[in-house]
Coordinates of C-alpha atoms and ligand atoms in Angstrom, one line a residue:
M1 CA -14.1 -97.8 11.2
P2 CA -11.4 -98.3 8.5
K3 CA -7.8 -97.9 9.6
S4 CA -7.2 -94.7 7.6
Q5 CA -10.2 -93.1 9.3
I6 CA -9.0 -94.0 12.8
T7 CA -5.6 -92.6 12.0
N8 CA -7.0 -89.4 10.6
S9 CA -9.3 -88.9 13.6
R10 CA -6.3 -89.2 15.9
A11 CA -4.3 -86.9 13.7
V12 CA -6.8 -84.1 13.8
A13 CA -7.0 -84.3 17.6
S14 CA -3.2 -84.2 17.9
P15 CA -1.5 -81.0 18.8
R16 CA 0.2 -81.1 15.3
V17 CA -3.0 -79.9 13.7
V18 CA -2.7 -76.3 14.8
S19 CA -4.2 -74.4 11.9
I20 CA -6.7 -75.0 9.1
S21 CA -3.9 -75.4 6.6
D22 CA -2.8 -78.5 8.5
F23 CA -6.0 -80.3 7.4
R24 CA -5.3 -79.9 3.7
P25 CA -2.6 -82.5 3.4
L26 CA -4.6 -84.9 5.6
A27 CA -7.6 -84.4 3.3
R28 CA -5.4 -84.9 0.2
R29 CA -4.1 -88.2 1.7
R30 CA -7.6 -89.6 2.5
V31 CA -9.7 -88.8 -0.6
P32 CA -9.1 -89.4 -4.3
K33 CA -7.5 -86.6 -6.3
A34 CA -10.8 -85.9 -8.1
V35 CA -12.6 -85.3 -4.8
F36 CA -9.7 -83.3 -3.3
D37 CA -9.5 -81.1 -6.3
Y38 CA -13.3 -80.6 -6.4
L39 CA -13.0 -79.3 -2.9
D40 CA -9.7 -77.4 -3.1
G41 CA -10.0 -75.9 -6.7
G42 CA -11.5 -72.9 -8.2
A43 CA -12.5 -71.6 -11.7
E44 CA -10.2 -71.1 -14.6
G45 CA -6.8 -69.6 -13.6
E46 CA -7.9 -69.6 -9.9
V47 CA -7.0 -65.9 -9.5
T48 CA -10.0 -65.1 -7.3
L49 CA -9.5 -68.3 -5.3
R50 CA -6.0 -67.2 -4.4
E51 CA -6.9 -63.6 -3.9
N52 CA -9.7 -64.4 -1.5
C53 CA -7.1 -65.6 1.0
R54 CA -4.3 -63.2 0.0
A55 CA -6.4 -60.0 0.2
F56 CA -6.8 -60.5 4.0
E57 CA -3.1 -59.7 4.2
D58 CA -3.9 -56.2 2.9
V59 CA -6.0 -55.5 6.0
T60 CA -3.8 -54.7 9.0
F61 CA -4.6 -54.4 12.7
R62 CA -4.5 -51.3 15.0
P63 CA -4.4 -53.0 18.4
R64 CA -5.1 -51.3 21.7
H65 CA -2.3 -52.4 24.0
A66 CA -2.0 -52.5 27.7
V67 CA -5.7 -53.3 27.9
A68 CA -6.7 -56.3 30.1
V69 CA -9.3 -58.5 28.5
P70 CA -9.7 -61.5 30.9
Q71 CA -12.9 -62.7 29.2
C72 CA -14.0 -62.4 25.6
D73 CA -17.6 -62.5 24.4
L74 CA -17.4 -64.3 21.0
R75 CA -21.2 -64.3 20.4
A76 CA -22.8 -62.9 17.3
R77 CA -26.5 -62.4 16.6
V78 CA -27.4 -63.5 13.0
L79 CA -31.0 -63.5 11.7
G80 CA -32.2 -63.4 15.3
F81 CA -30.1 -66.3 16.5
D82 CA -27.4 -66.0 19.1
L83 CA -24.5 -67.9 17.7
S84 CA -21.6 -68.8 20.0
L85 CA -19.2 -67.4 17.4
P86 CA -19.5 -65.3 14.3
I87 CA -18.8 -68.2 12.0
L88 CA -21.5 -70.2 10.1
L89 CA -20.8 -73.3 8.0
A90 CA -21.3 -72.5 4.3
P91 CA -23.2 -74.7 1.9
V92 CA -20.8 -77.2 0.3
G93 CA -22.3 -79.5 -2.4
Y94 CA -21.4 -83.2 -2.6
S95 CA -20.2 -83.2 1.0
R96 CA -21.3 -86.9 1.2
M97 CA -18.6 -87.6 -1.4
M98 CA -15.9 -86.2 1.0
H99 CA -17.2 -88.4 3.9
P100 CA -20.3 -90.7 4.1
G101 CA -21.6 -88.7 7.1
G102 CA -21.3 -85.5 4.9
E103 CA -24.0 -82.9 5.5
V104 CA -25.4 -84.8 8.6
V105 CA -22.1 -84.8 10.6
A106 CA -21.2 -81.3 9.5
A107 CA -24.6 -80.0 10.7
H108 CA -24.2 -82.0 14.0
A109 CA -20.7 -80.4 14.5
A110 CA -22.1 -76.9 13.8
G111 CA -24.9 -77.4 16.4
A112 CA -22.5 -78.8 19.0
A113 CA -20.3 -75.7 18.5
G114 CA -23.3 -73.4 19.0
T115 CA -23.5 -72.2 15.4
A116 CA -25.5 -72.5 12.2
Y117 CA -25.2 -74.9 9.3
I118 CA -26.3 -74.0 5.7
L119 CA -27.4 -77.1 3.7
S120 CA -26.6 -77.1 -0.1
T121 CA -29.3 -78.0 -2.6
I122 CA -26.6 -80.5 -3.9
S123 CA -26.8 -82.6 -0.8
G124 CA -26.5 -86.3 -0.6
H125 CA -28.5 -86.6 2.6
R126 CA -32.2 -85.8 3.0
M127 CA -32.9 -82.4 4.4
E128 CA -35.0 -83.8 7.2
D129 CA -32.1 -85.9 8.4
V130 CA -29.7 -82.9 8.3
R131 CA -32.2 -80.7 10.2
A132 CA -32.6 -83.4 12.9
A133 CA -28.8 -83.8 13.3
S134 CA -28.3 -80.3 14.6
T135 CA -29.2 -78.6 17.8
G136 CA -28.5 -75.2 16.2
P137 CA -30.2 -73.3 13.5
V138 CA -30.1 -74.8 10.0
F139 CA -30.7 -72.8 6.8
Y140 CA -31.5 -74.2 3.3
Q141 CA -29.5 -73.0 0.3
L142 CA -31.6 -72.9 -2.8
Y143 CA -30.6 -73.4 -6.4
L144 CA -33.6 -73.4 -8.8
M145 CA -32.7 -76.8 -10.1
G146 CA -35.3 -79.1 -11.7
G147 CA -37.8 -76.3 -12.4
R148 CA -40.2 -74.3 -10.4
E149 CA -42.3 -77.2 -9.1
A150 CA -39.2 -79.0 -7.8
S151 CA -38.0 -75.8 -6.1
E152 CA -41.4 -75.2 -4.5
G153 CA -41.4 -78.8 -3.3
A154 CA -38.0 -78.3 -1.7
V155 CA -39.0 -75.0 -0.1
D156 CA -42.2 -76.6 1.4
R157 CA -40.2 -79.5 2.8
A158 CA -37.6 -77.1 4.2
R159 CA -40.4 -75.1 6.0
V160 CA -42.0 -78.3 7.4
A161 CA -38.6 -79.7 8.5
G162 CA -37.8 -76.6 10.5
F163 CA -35.2 -74.8 8.4
S164 CA -35.0 -71.2 9.6
A165 CA -34.0 -69.3 6.5
L166 CA -33.6 -69.7 2.7
V167 CA -30.2 -68.8 1.3
V168 CA -30.6 -68.1 -2.4
T169 CA -27.4 -68.2 -4.4
I170 CA -27.4 -65.8 -7.3
D171 CA -23.9 -66.2 -8.8
T172 CA -24.5 -69.6 -10.5
A173 CA -26.1 -68.8 -13.9
V174 CA -23.9 -71.6 -15.1
S175 CA -21.4 -73.7 -13.3
G176 CA -17.9 -72.1 -13.3
M177 CA -15.2 -73.6 -15.5
R178 CA -13.3 -75.7 -12.9
E179 CA -10.5 -77.0 -15.0
R180 CA -9.2 -79.5 -12.4
D181 CA -12.6 -81.3 -12.4
F182 CA -12.5 -81.8 -16.2
R183 CA -8.9 -83.0 -16.1
N184 CA -9.7 -85.5 -13.3
G185 CA -12.9 -86.8 -15.0
M186 CA -15.1 -85.7 -12.1
K187 CA -18.2 -85.8 -14.3
E188 CA -17.5 -89.4 -15.6
L189 CA -16.7 -90.6 -12.0
V190 CA -19.9 -89.1 -10.5
S191 CA -22.3 -90.0 -13.2
G192 CA -20.7 -91.7 -16.3
S193 CA -20.9 -95.3 -17.5
L194 CA -18.4 -97.8 -16.2
W195 CA -16.6 -97.6 -19.5
S196 CA -16.2 -93.8 -19.4
K197 CA -14.9 -94.1 -15.8
I198 CA -12.1 -96.5 -16.6
P199 CA -9.4 -93.9 -17.4
Y200 CA -10.0 -92.1 -14.1
L201 CA -10.2 -95.2 -11.8
P202 CA -6.6 -95.4 -10.7
Q203 CA -6.9 -92.3 -8.5
V204 CA -9.9 -93.8 -6.8
L205 CA -8.3 -97.2 -6.4
S206 CA -5.3 -95.5 -4.8
R207 CA -7.5 -94.5 -1.8
P208 CA -8.9 -97.9 -0.7
G209 CA -10.0 -96.7 2.7
W210 CA -12.1 -93.9 1.1
L211 CA -13.4 -96.3 -1.6
A212 CA -14.5 -98.9 0.9
Q213 CA -16.5 -96.3 2.9
F214 CA -17.9 -94.8 -0.3
L215 CA -19.1 -98.2 -1.6
L216 CA -20.5 -99.2 1.8
D217 CA -22.4 -95.9 1.8
G218 CA -23.9 -97.0 -1.5
G219 CA -22.1 -94.3 -3.5
M220 CA -23.6 -90.9 -4.2
P221 CA -27.4 -91.1 -4.4
P222 CA -29.6 -89.1 -6.7
L223 CA -30.2 -85.7 -5.1
P224 CA -32.8 -86.5 -2.4
N225 CA -33.9 -82.8 -2.0
V226 CA -34.4 -82.1 -5.7
V227 CA -37.5 -84.1 -6.4
I228 CA -38.9 -83.7 -10.0
P229 CA -42.7 -84.2 -9.9
G230 CA -43.5 -87.5 -11.6
Q231 CA -39.8 -88.5 -11.9
G232 CA -38.3 -88.6 -8.4
P233 CA -34.9 -87.4 -7.1
M234 CA -32.7 -85.8 -9.7
P235 CA -30.0 -88.1 -11.1
L236 CA -26.4 -86.7 -10.7
L237 CA -26.0 -87.0 -14.5
D238 CA -28.5 -84.1 -14.9
V239 CA -26.9 -81.7 -12.3
A240 CA -24.6 -79.6 -14.5
A241 CA -27.3 -79.1 -17.1
A242 CA -29.9 -78.3 -14.5
L243 CA -27.6 -75.7 -12.9
S244 CA -27.2 -74.0 -16.2
R245 CA -31.0 -73.7 -16.5
S246 CA -31.4 -72.4 -13.0
T247 CA -30.4 -68.7 -13.1
V248 CA -32.1 -66.9 -10.3
T249 CA -33.5 -63.5 -11.3
W250 CA -34.8 -60.7 -9.1
E251 CA -38.3 -61.7 -10.3
D252 CA -37.7 -65.2 -9.1
L253 CA -36.8 -63.9 -5.7
R254 CA -40.2 -62.4 -5.4
W255 CA -42.1 -65.7 -6.0
I256 CA -39.6 -67.5 -3.8
Q257 CA -40.4 -65.0 -1.1
E258 CA -44.2 -65.4 -1.6
H259 CA -43.9 -69.2 -1.5
W260 CA -41.4 -69.4 1.5
R261 CA -42.9 -66.6 3.7
G262 CA -39.8 -66.6 5.9
P263 CA -36.4 -64.9 6.0
I264 CA -34.4 -64.9 2.7
V265 CA -30.6 -64.4 2.5
V266 CA -29.1 -63.5 -0.9
K267 CA -25.7 -65.1 -1.4
G268 CA -23.3 -64.0 -4.1
V269 CA -23.4 -60.2 -3.8
L270 CA -20.3 -58.3 -4.8
T271 CA -21.5 -54.8 -5.5
G272 CA -23.5 -52.1 -3.8
D273 CA -26.0 -52.2 -6.6
D274 CA -26.8 -55.9 -6.1
A275 CA -27.0 -55.3 -2.3
R276 CA -29.6 -52.6 -2.8
R277 CA -31.5 -54.9 -5.2
S278 CA -31.5 -57.6 -2.6
I279 CA -33.0 -55.1 -0.1
D280 CA -35.7 -54.2 -2.6
A281 CA -36.4 -57.9 -3.2
G282 CA -37.1 -58.3 0.6
A283 CA -33.9 -60.0 1.7
V284 CA -33.0 -59.9 5.4
A285 CA -29.3 -60.4 4.8
V286 CA -26.8 -60.7 2.0
V287 CA -23.7 -62.8 1.8
V288 CA -20.8 -61.0 0.1
S289 CA -19.4 -63.9 -1.8
N290 CA -17.7 -65.0 -5.0
H291 CA -18.5 -68.7 -4.3
G292 CA -15.0 -69.3 -3.0
G293 CA -13.5 -68.4 -6.4
R294 CA -15.4 -71.2 -8.1
Q295 CA -17.6 -69.2 -10.5
L296 CA -16.5 -66.0 -12.4
D297 CA -12.7 -65.9 -12.1
G298 CA -11.3 -62.4 -11.9
V299 CA -13.9 -60.8 -9.6
S300 CA -12.9 -59.0 -6.5
P301 CA -11.8 -61.0 -3.4
S302 CA -14.7 -61.0 -1.0
I303 CA -13.0 -59.0 1.7
R304 CA -12.3 -56.2 -0.7
A305 CA -15.9 -56.1 -1.9
L306 CA -17.2 -56.1 1.6
P307 CA -16.8 -52.3 2.5
E308 CA -18.8 -51.2 -0.7
V309 CA -21.7 -53.6 0.2
V310 CA -21.7 -52.5 3.9
A311 CA -21.9 -48.9 2.8
A312 CA -24.7 -49.5 0.3
V313 CA -26.7 -51.5 2.8
N314 CA -26.3 -48.8 5.4
G315 CA -27.5 -50.9 8.3
Q316 CA -30.8 -51.8 6.7
I317 CA -30.1 -55.6 6.6
E318 CA -27.4 -57.9 7.9
V319 CA -24.2 -58.4 5.9
L320 CA -22.3 -61.7 6.0
M321 CA -19.3 -62.6 4.0
D322 CA -17.4 -65.6 2.8
G323 CA -14.3 -66.5 0.7
G324 CA -10.8 -67.2 1.9
V325 CA -11.5 -67.4 5.7
R326 CA -8.9 -69.7 7.1
R327 CA -8.0 -68.0 10.4
G328 CA -9.6 -66.2 13.4
T329 CA -7.7 -63.1 12.3
D330 CA -9.6 -63.3 8.9
V331 CA -12.9 -63.5 10.8
V332 CA -12.0 -60.5 13.0
K333 CA -10.9 -58.4 9.9
A334 CA -14.3 -59.2 8.2
V335 CA -16.3 -58.2 11.3
C336 CA -14.2 -55.0 11.7
L337 CA -15.1 -54.1 8.1
G338 CA -18.8 -54.5 8.8
A339 CA -19.7 -58.2 8.4
R340 CA -22.1 -59.5 11.1
A341 CA -20.4 -62.9 10.7
V342 CA -18.6 -65.0 8.1
L343 CA -19.3 -68.3 6.4
C344 CA -16.5 -70.7 6.0
G345 CA -16.5 -73.4 3.3
R346 CA -13.2 -75.0 2.7
A347 CA -12.0 -74.4 6.3
Y348 CA -14.4 -77.0 7.6
A349 CA -14.6 -79.1 4.4
Y350 CA -10.9 -80.0 4.6
G351 CA -11.6 -81.2 8.1
L352 CA -14.6 -83.2 6.8
A353 CA -12.6 -84.8 4.1
A354 CA -9.7 -85.5 6.4
A355 CA -11.6 -87.1 9.3
G356 CA -15.4 -86.7 9.1
E357 CA -17.1 -85.1 12.1
A358 CA -14.0 -85.0 14.2
G359 CA -12.3 -82.9 11.5
V360 CA -15.2 -80.4 11.3
A361 CA -15.3 -80.1 15.1
R362 CA -11.6 -79.6 15.3
A363 CA -11.7 -76.9 12.5
L364 CA -14.3 -75.0 14.5
E365 CA -12.3 -75.3 17.7
I366 CA -9.2 -73.9 16.0
L367 CA -11.1 -71.0 14.7
R368 CA -12.7 -70.3 18.0
T369 CA -9.4 -70.3 19.9
D370 CA -7.8 -68.2 17.2
L371 CA -10.7 -65.7 17.5
E372 CA -10.4 -65.4 21.3
R373 CA -6.6 -64.9 21.1
T374 CA -7.0 -62.3 18.4
L375 CA -9.5 -60.3 20.4
K376 CA -7.2 -60.4 23.5
L377 CA -4.2 -59.3 21.5
L378 CA -6.3 -56.5 20.0
G379 CA -7.5 -55.3 23.4
C380 CA -11.2 -55.8 22.4
P381 CA -13.6 -57.5 24.8
S382 CA -16.2 -58.8 22.4
V383 CA -17.0 -59.5 18.8
S384 CA -19.8 -57.0 18.9
A385 CA -17.3 -54.2 19.9
L386 CA -15.2 -54.7 16.8
D387 CA -15.3 -51.9 14.3
R388 CA -13.3 -50.1 11.6
S389 CA -11.0 -48.4 14.2
Y390 CA -9.3 -51.7 14.8
V391 CA -8.0 -52.0 11.2
D392 CA -6.3 -50.2 8.3
V393 CA -7.2 -50.9 4.7
P394 CA -5.2 -49.8 1.6
S395 CA -6.1 -46.3 0.4
N396 CA -7.3 -47.6 -3.0
W397 CA -10.0 -49.8 -1.6
R398 CA -13.5 -48.7 -2.6
L399 CA -15.1 -47.8 0.7
S400 CA -18.5 -46.5 -0.4
Ligands
LIG1 C1 -16.6 -78.0 -2.6 C2 -17.5 -76.8 -2.5 C3 -18.8 -76.9 -2.9 C4 -19.7 -75.8 -2.8 N1 -21.0 -75.9 -3.1 C5 -21.8 -74.9 -3.0 C6 -23.2 -75.0 -3.2 O1 -23.7 -76.1 -3.4 N2 -24.0 -73.9 -3.1 C7 -23.5 -72.6 -2.8 O2 -24.2 -71.7 -2.7 N3 -22.2 -72.5 -2.5 C8 -21.3 -73.6 -2.6 N4 -20.0 -73.4 -2.4 C9 -19.5 -72.1 -2.0 C10 -19.5 -71.9 -0.5 O3 -20.8 -71.9 0.0 C11 -18.7 -70.7 -0.1 O4 -19.3 -69.6 -0.8 C12 -17.2 -70.7 -0.3 O5 -16.7 -72.0 0.0 C13 -16.5 -69.7 0.5 O6 -15.1 -69.7 0.3 P1 -14.1 -70.6 1.2 O7 -14.2 -72.0 0.7 O8 -12.8 -69.9 0.8 O9 -14.5 -70.4 2.6 C14 -19.1 -74.5 -2.4 C15 -17.8 -74.4 -2.1 C16 -17.0 -75.5 -2.1 C17 -15.5 -75.4 -1.7

């Protein structure tokens, strides 16, 4: 194990890492700027990225004091699975670039924590290896990249490998304009010629520990789960163009449903209308999400969109949410407003980039202890007993 990795593994285990925000500087120190900004950044002016976190501050608690809560039940039932806490790991593309173990170690950490992992289409590891790494449920996030046959191939493989649900992301008609990625030469670094990489190499060379691990891992492979018939795994060079040809329509959801014949979750819902369309298309759950502020900048922060979706769904299917979750208090607020559970993206990805599996495990442990403390301070014995009576929201939030 390179020295920087050992140091970071110790650092995340130390009592100085007390909140998710403590991982951010550790991640920044370990990976090149282009990789850190890919993980940390959002679209255009990053307004939605910032608001996703800030809007949680608008929700305030109404605790019940002088109530003894010696034991807290943190479990949540999601898609028929009993999770040990109401937090799933969101799909995060290119995780293998953050750490060679990438999706495999994140899935392992999720299983060890008793929760579910959602594997991105843009994974550097084979889906079979990711499924095998976890003792918990694993879902497959689908982008329709590489055409219908490639997607059907991925769906078939996911079924055989034992993935329990498909998470279809609907907010990525084209990739959002992530300005930091352009400035850092992300495209050139990932898929360009050596010549085009040259201006961007100093940031990579300044992280020799990361670089050594990246090279020993063989660099980022072509996407092993997007196999184009007759051509093989999709080269990274083609990913951006493939994404812009992969808009998922409600019609597509129907054929995906026919082909998959299992539970489908629609990710990227921000309005009551899209929630109702998801129900009509046969989804068993929706994820209220703006892709962590990485797609259309200026849309509502997820926590603010949540009550409208919960009202529209009216208990017919499960509602999950993601975007800006960094603390146990955020998780509790989302559950009080009707989410069955939350997904976290950056909260564990900072840990992955900082220290691999140890970082993901520590991030989950921090969220778990946060969650338990919050319930005790609220005077609530279980996640399943949380409801709207424990929070206040601003009067101008759209609640139905
Ligand atoms: C680096 C990164 C890569 C992502 N890749 C994907 C992806 O491949 N597919 C997808 O549906 N969402 C992707 N997302 C969005 C996450 O699944 C999730 O919606 C978002 O991270 C939630 O916001 P948070 O990071 O504030 O928790 C990605 C997010 C990040 C930060």
